[in-house]
Amino acid sequence: MLSLREIQPQKNEVYLDNNATTPVLPQAIEAATHTMQLCYGNPSSSHITGIKAKYILETTRELTRQVIGAKTGQVMFTSGATEGIQTAIISSLNAAKQKSQSIKEPVLLYGATEHKAVPESLKHWNKMLDIGAKVLAIPVDERGILDMDFIATHVPNALMICTMIANNETGVYQDIELLEKTIRQYNQDVFWMVDCVQALGKIKLEISNTTIDYAPFSGHKLYAPKGIGILYVRDSAPFTPFIAGGGQESGLRSGTENLPGIAALQAVLSLLNDHDDPTFKSTTQLERYREQLTDTLIKAFPDIVFNHDFSCSLPTTINFSVKGLTSKDIMDLFDAAHIRVSAGSACSSKVTGSFVLDAMGKPKWQSESAIRMSFGPATTQQEIDEACVAISQAVKALQSSCLILSDTADNSNLGVDGLQQWLYDNGCTWCFVDKASKQCAVIDLAPELVSKFETLVECQGYEVVAVLSTHIHEENQVHQNIIQTLWHKDQTKYDFLGWPQQTSLVTLENGLTVEALNVGNKVLARLPLPGHTANSVAYLLGTSVNQSLMADSVDFVFVGDLIQVNGLGRCDHIDGDEKSLYQSLQLLNQLIRQDTLLCPAHDYLQLFNTTLALEASSQPLLQQVIDGDISEQAFIAEKIKQDSELPPSDFSQYCGSIAQFSNIIEPVHPNQLVEFIQADPTTIVVDVREPHEYDAYPDSMIAGKTMVNLPLSQITQFVQRHKSQQSDFKYVCICRSGKRSEAAAKTLQRNSFANIYHVPGGFALLNKG
Ligand code: PLP
């Protein structure tokens, strides 16, 4: 385990994720430390040490009242906004329990773009307290502004309405006055909670001049530490303690107060309240920062789209998407360049959009590729200047790896030679490039990756020889439409899988002659292999001699869903057929070697490729086919049984049965890496991040050695080239967090590479000083 002191920020880190959490101001750290060291008393103790602690508690409360404009009402300290939200909801629902009898069909209203803490808590407590209300999202318009007509219609039946001042993903703020007018015109008594988390320090608040019943705040969004929050409760609002116990906070919230957190909050609020202090910047200054950042972004990404209207957004949040780049591409690039931003959508292999942007009706691609950049009200000019330099630098790496186009970069000598694999939602797009001839072919191109491919083609000046699919499900014509409309101008010259009419012929290992086309000096042969669907084909890529493509010369087979990594394609689709699958497997077995690399259309396990030998060792059914030990009838019966046990298919999820796979990779922990290399200087440290990440920050040395870049997207090509010439060298794979390095290490080890290690925690935990 790394010691705490070994966990350090990276050099020149640019932090632009203040809406997630802010750094803690030095004054707040000093206040918390002082309190822990010298004023550690319990505010409930009646001795002098306790009285001092109580003084800190009460003066902070008084200061909070001034800052949020709460002349009346209760102000209590909580652990954070989520606790404040629970308290407000429980208080409202408890009181509404009686009321619900008078409302026939009670509803609980919340803004469609609220932080998840709000709808999730509403649903939870509605159920737990047996309220039986309908939980309804208030729609927003394309700017993210709440629909007043909807509120007017539904608020008469509402037990509670929850809205927010400013949104955490977009910074879009609501017109609270108009909202109040609408709510109160139609319902004087409804309990109204306003989430003020993102507004504190950015928008002037006068809470007692409103009819807001509950207002939660969070310290860690405004330069105080995590674990401290505030809840304002209007005098007339009902209250039920969420935490009962020793009666602290006048019985409103039991538990010994987080005094260091409260002291830190006091330090922050004092600065905010002191208008002569330069720490917190004026709105005009913050708007200038936004302009500087957006100018830099527009120069860096000419195709940028901002996902919100700046005229109704806080200046500190910039949410954008770039056509052709996924949020993962940008996140990975920025993180590698030591710039911290956040993705609107989750960055897992399963792509999800941002529910906030979805609610605003943004197109799917914008929602799925959104990036949020947020600074804070105490950000300095120097930080913004540094951020702009870092962004401009980082984007050059994108241009040189052809993820975006540039007028100036010369990419003619760059680019991959061979096979690349791009993953989208567990689907694999395979792109083969012959660098010498600049010809390329793409197989099973995901619709979402079309722009990326187009950019690459234009940037590198490739000639696209073929855009192919291995199969098309009757119900899923997306691929076909894309192929037909984008690349095949004269559609009569291609079949529905993108295969051209004009082809040559090659003879395969068993004497079978099939159609083929050339990609540079390689040949791509088409082999019908039905079973998963009736139209399924495989493409064999290799080197032909005298119009023959023998098993030894096949480099890769794009098998579609015939064979998965650790599974066989399912046959229980409308046009699937077990008998054909059996025959296809037999045929494939005659044409390639047991260790020829198979490139599937899906990769659920992040293992990238497989072989007949690997599959046979994990799937007895396939082993039996290969050994000729199973009859067609017996195969069909067993396959039907196996498929019937699968969860329902939804194309991107289950195109076949996938067995679990685990091989243990020996770890080299980040704090052991230098020593490990010094103990064996022949060790090769392999950075498996993508080229744009590798290039984003010029720092590829470790223990006096240069790390080698083997992008995960090129690992199948690497395996194919190096399988037969293995050395005794130790390979240590590393990436940003340890996830991709583990996947790379597993893939190499699975393909019989020896001496493979990886660095759990990756660059995130590697303290390079
Ligand atoms: N509400 C909003 C708008 C937020 O941005 C957040 C935090 O992301 C929360 C509530 C939850 O705050 P806390 O982390 O203090 O529980």
Coordinates of N, CA and C in Angstrom, one line a residue, residues 642-725:
Q642 N -28.1 -24.1 -24.5 CA -27.3 -23.0 -24.0 C -27.9 -21.7 -24.3
D643 N -28.4 -21.5 -25.5 CA -29.0 -20.2 -25.8 C -30.2 -19.9 -25.0
S644 N -31.0 -20.9 -24.6 CA -32.2 -20.7 -23.9 C -31.9 -20.2 -22.5
E645 N -30.6 -20.4 -22.0 CA -30.2 -19.9 -20.7 C -29.7 -18.5 -20.7
L646 N -29.6 -17.9 -21.9 CA -29.0 -16.5 -22.0 C -30.1 -15.5 -21.7
P647 N -29.6 -14.3 -21.1 CA -30.6 -13.2 -21.0 C -31.0 -12.7 -22.3
P648 N -32.1 -12.0 -22.4 CA -32.6 -11.5 -23.7 C -31.5 -10.7 -24.4
S649 N -31.5 -10.8 -25.7 CA -30.4 -10.0 -26.4 C -30.9 -8.6 -26.8
D650 N -30.0 -7.7 -26.7 CA -30.4 -6.3 -27.1 C -29.2 -5.8 -28.0
F651 N -28.7 -6.6 -28.8 CA -27.6 -6.3 -29.8 C -26.3 -5.8 -29.1
S652 N -26.4 -4.7 -28.4 CA -25.1 -4.2 -27.8 C -24.8 -5.0 -26.6
Q653 N -25.7 -5.8 -26.0 CA -25.4 -6.5 -24.8 C -25.0 -8.0 -24.9
Y654 N -25.9 -8.7 -25.5 CA -25.7 -10.1 -25.5 C -25.9 -10.7 -26.9
C655 N -24.8 -10.9 -27.5 CA -24.9 -11.6 -28.8 C -24.4 -13.0 -28.7
G656 N -24.1 -13.4 -27.5 CA -23.7 -14.8 -27.3 C -23.4 -15.0 -25.9
S657 N -23.2 -16.3 -25.5 CA -23.0 -16.6 -24.1 C -21.5 -16.3 -23.8
I658 N -21.3 -15.6 -22.8 CA -19.9 -15.3 -22.4 C -19.6 -15.9 -21.1
A659 N -18.6 -16.7 -21.1 CA -18.1 -17.3 -19.9 C -17.2 -16.4 -19.1
Q660 N -17.1 -16.5 -17.9 CA -16.2 -15.7 -17.1 C -14.8 -16.0 -17.4
F661 N -13.9 -15.0 -17.3 CA -12.5 -15.3 -17.6 C -11.7 -14.6 -16.5
S662 N -10.8 -15.2 -15.9 CA -9.9 -14.4 -15.1 C -8.5 -15.1 -15.0
N663 N -7.5 -14.3 -15.3 CA -6.1 -14.7 -15.1 C -5.5 -13.7 -14.2
I664 N -4.7 -14.1 -13.3 CA -4.1 -13.2 -12.3 C -2.8 -12.6 -12.9
I665 N -2.8 -11.3 -12.9 CA -1.6 -10.6 -13.3 C -0.8 -10.1 -12.1
E666 N 0.5 -10.4 -12.1 CA 1.3 -9.9 -11.0 C 1.4 -8.4 -11.0
P667 N 1.1 -7.8 -9.8 CA 1.2 -6.4 -9.8 C 2.6 -5.8 -9.5
V668 N 2.9 -4.7 -10.0 CA 4.0 -3.9 -9.6 C 3.4 -2.6 -9.1
H669 N 3.4 -2.4 -7.8 CA 2.7 -1.2 -7.2 C 3.5 0.0 -7.6
P670 N 2.7 1.1 -7.7 CA 3.4 2.4 -8.2 C 4.6 2.8 -7.4
N671 N 4.6 2.5 -6.1 CA 5.8 2.9 -5.3 C 6.9 1.9 -5.4
Q672 N 6.7 0.8 -6.1 CA 7.7 -0.3 -6.3 C 8.3 -0.2 -7.7
L673 N 7.7 0.6 -8.6 CA 8.1 0.5 -10.0 C 9.6 0.9 -10.3
V674 N 10.0 1.9 -9.7 CA 11.4 2.4 -10.0 C 12.4 1.3 -9.5
E675 N 12.1 0.7 -8.3 CA 13.0 -0.3 -7.8 C 12.9 -1.6 -8.7
F676 N 11.8 -1.9 -9.2 CA 11.6 -3.0 -10.1 C 12.4 -2.9 -11.3
I677 N 12.4 -1.7 -11.9 CA 13.1 -1.5 -13.1 C 14.6 -1.5 -12.8
Q678 N 15.0 -0.9 -11.7 CA 16.5 -0.9 -11.4 C 17.0 -2.3 -11.1
A679 N 16.1 -3.2 -10.6 CA 16.5 -4.6 -10.3 C 16.8 -5.3 -11.6
D680 N 16.0 -5.0 -12.7 CA 16.2 -5.6 -14.0 C 16.1 -4.6 -15.1
P681 N 17.2 -3.9 -15.4 CA 17.1 -2.8 -16.4 C 16.6 -3.2 -17.8
T682 N 16.5 -4.5 -18.1 CA 15.9 -4.8 -19.4 C 14.4 -4.8 -19.4
T683 N 13.8 -4.5 -18.3 CA 12.4 -4.4 -18.2 C 11.8 -3.3 -19.2
I684 N 10.7 -3.7 -19.8 CA 10.1 -2.7 -20.7 C 8.8 -2.2 -20.1
V685 N 8.8 -0.9 -19.9 CA 7.5 -0.3 -19.3 C 6.6 0.1 -20.5
V686 N 5.5 -0.5 -20.6 CA 4.6 -0.3 -21.7 C 3.4 0.6 -21.3
D687 N 3.4 1.7 -21.9 CA 2.2 2.7 -21.6 C 1.1 2.3 -22.6
V688 N 0.0 1.8 -22.1 CA -1.0 1.3 -23.0 C -2.1 2.3 -23.3
R689 N -1.8 3.5 -22.9 CA -2.8 4.6 -23.3 C -2.7 4.9 -24.8
E690 N -3.7 5.6 -25.3 CA -3.7 5.9 -26.7 C -2.7 7.0 -27.1
P691 N -2.2 7.0 -28.3 CA -1.1 7.9 -28.7 C -1.4 9.4 -28.3
H692 N -2.7 9.9 -28.4 CA -2.9 11.3 -28.0 C -2.7 11.5 -26.5
E693 N -2.9 10.4 -25.7 CA -2.6 10.6 -24.3 C -1.1 10.5 -24.0
Y694 N -0.5 9.6 -24.7 CA 1.0 9.5 -24.5 C 1.7 10.8 -24.9
D695 N 1.2 11.4 -25.9 CA 1.8 12.7 -26.4 C 1.4 13.9 -25.7
A696 N 0.3 13.8 -24.9 CA -0.3 15.0 -24.3 C 0.6 15.7 -23.3
Y697 N 1.4 14.9 -22.7 CA 2.3 15.5 -21.7 C 3.7 14.9 -21.8
P698 N 4.7 15.7 -22.2 CA 6.0 15.2 -22.6 C 6.7 14.7 -21.4
D699 N 6.4 13.5 -20.9 CA 7.1 13.0 -19.7 C 7.0 11.5 -19.7
S700 N 7.8 10.9 -20.7 CA 7.7 9.4 -20.8 C 8.8 8.7 -20.2
M701 N 9.6 9.3 -19.3 CA 10.7 8.7 -18.7 C 10.3 8.1 -17.3
I702 N 10.9 6.9 -17.0 CA 10.7 6.4 -15.7 C 12.0 5.7 -15.4
A703 N 12.6 6.0 -14.2 CA 13.9 5.4 -13.8 C 14.9 5.4 -14.9
G704 N 15.0 6.5 -15.6 CA 16.0 6.7 -16.7 C 15.6 6.0 -18.0
K705 N 14.5 5.4 -18.0 CA 14.1 4.6 -19.2 C 12.9 5.3 -19.9
T706 N 12.8 5.2 -21.2 CA 11.6 5.7 -21.9 C 10.6 4.7 -21.9
M707 N 9.4 5.0 -21.6 CA 8.3 4.1 -21.7 C 7.9 3.9 -23.1
V708 N 7.5 2.7 -23.5 CA 7.1 2.4 -24.9 C 5.6 2.5 -25.0
N709 N 5.1 3.1 -26.0 CA 3.7 3.3 -26.2 C 3.1 2.2 -27.0
L710 N 2.3 1.3 -26.4 CA 1.6 0.3 -27.1 C 0.1 0.5 -26.8
P711 N -0.6 1.3 -27.7 CA -2.0 1.6 -27.4 C -2.8 0.4 -27.3
L712 N -3.7 0.4 -26.4 CA -4.6 -0.8 -26.3 C -5.4 -1.0 -27.6
S713 N -5.7 0.0 -28.3 CA -6.4 -0.2 -29.6 C -5.6 -0.9 -30.6
Q714 N -4.2 -1.0 -30.4 CA -3.4 -1.7 -31.3 C -2.9 -3.1 -30.8
I715 N -3.4 -3.5 -29.7 CA -2.9 -4.7 -29.0 C -3.0 -6.0 -29.9
T716 N -4.1 -6.1 -30.6 CA -4.2 -7.3 -31.4 C -3.2 -7.3 -32.5
Q717 N -2.9 -6.1 -33.1 CA -1.8 -6.1 -34.1 C -0.4 -6.4 -33.4
F718 N -0.2 -6.0 -32.2 CA 1.0 -6.2 -31.5 C 1.2 -7.8 -31.3
V719 N 0.1 -8.4 -30.8 CA 0.1 -9.8 -30.6 C 0.4 -10.6 -31.9
Q720 N -0.2 -10.2 -33.0 CA 0.1 -10.8 -34.2 C 1.5 -10.7 -34.7
R721 N 2.1 -9.5 -34.5 CA 3.5 -9.3 -34.9 C 4.5 -10.0 -34.0
H722 N 4.2 -10.0 -32.8 CA 5.3 -10.4 -31.8 C 5.1 -11.7 -31.2
K723 N 4.0 -12.4 -31.5 CA 3.7 -13.7 -30.8 C 4.9 -14.7 -31.0
S724 N 5.4 -14.7 -32.2 CA 6.4 -15.8 -32.4 C 7.9 -15.4 -32.0
Q725 N 8.1 -14.1 -31.7 CA 9.4 -13.7 -31.3 C 9.5 -13.2 -29.9

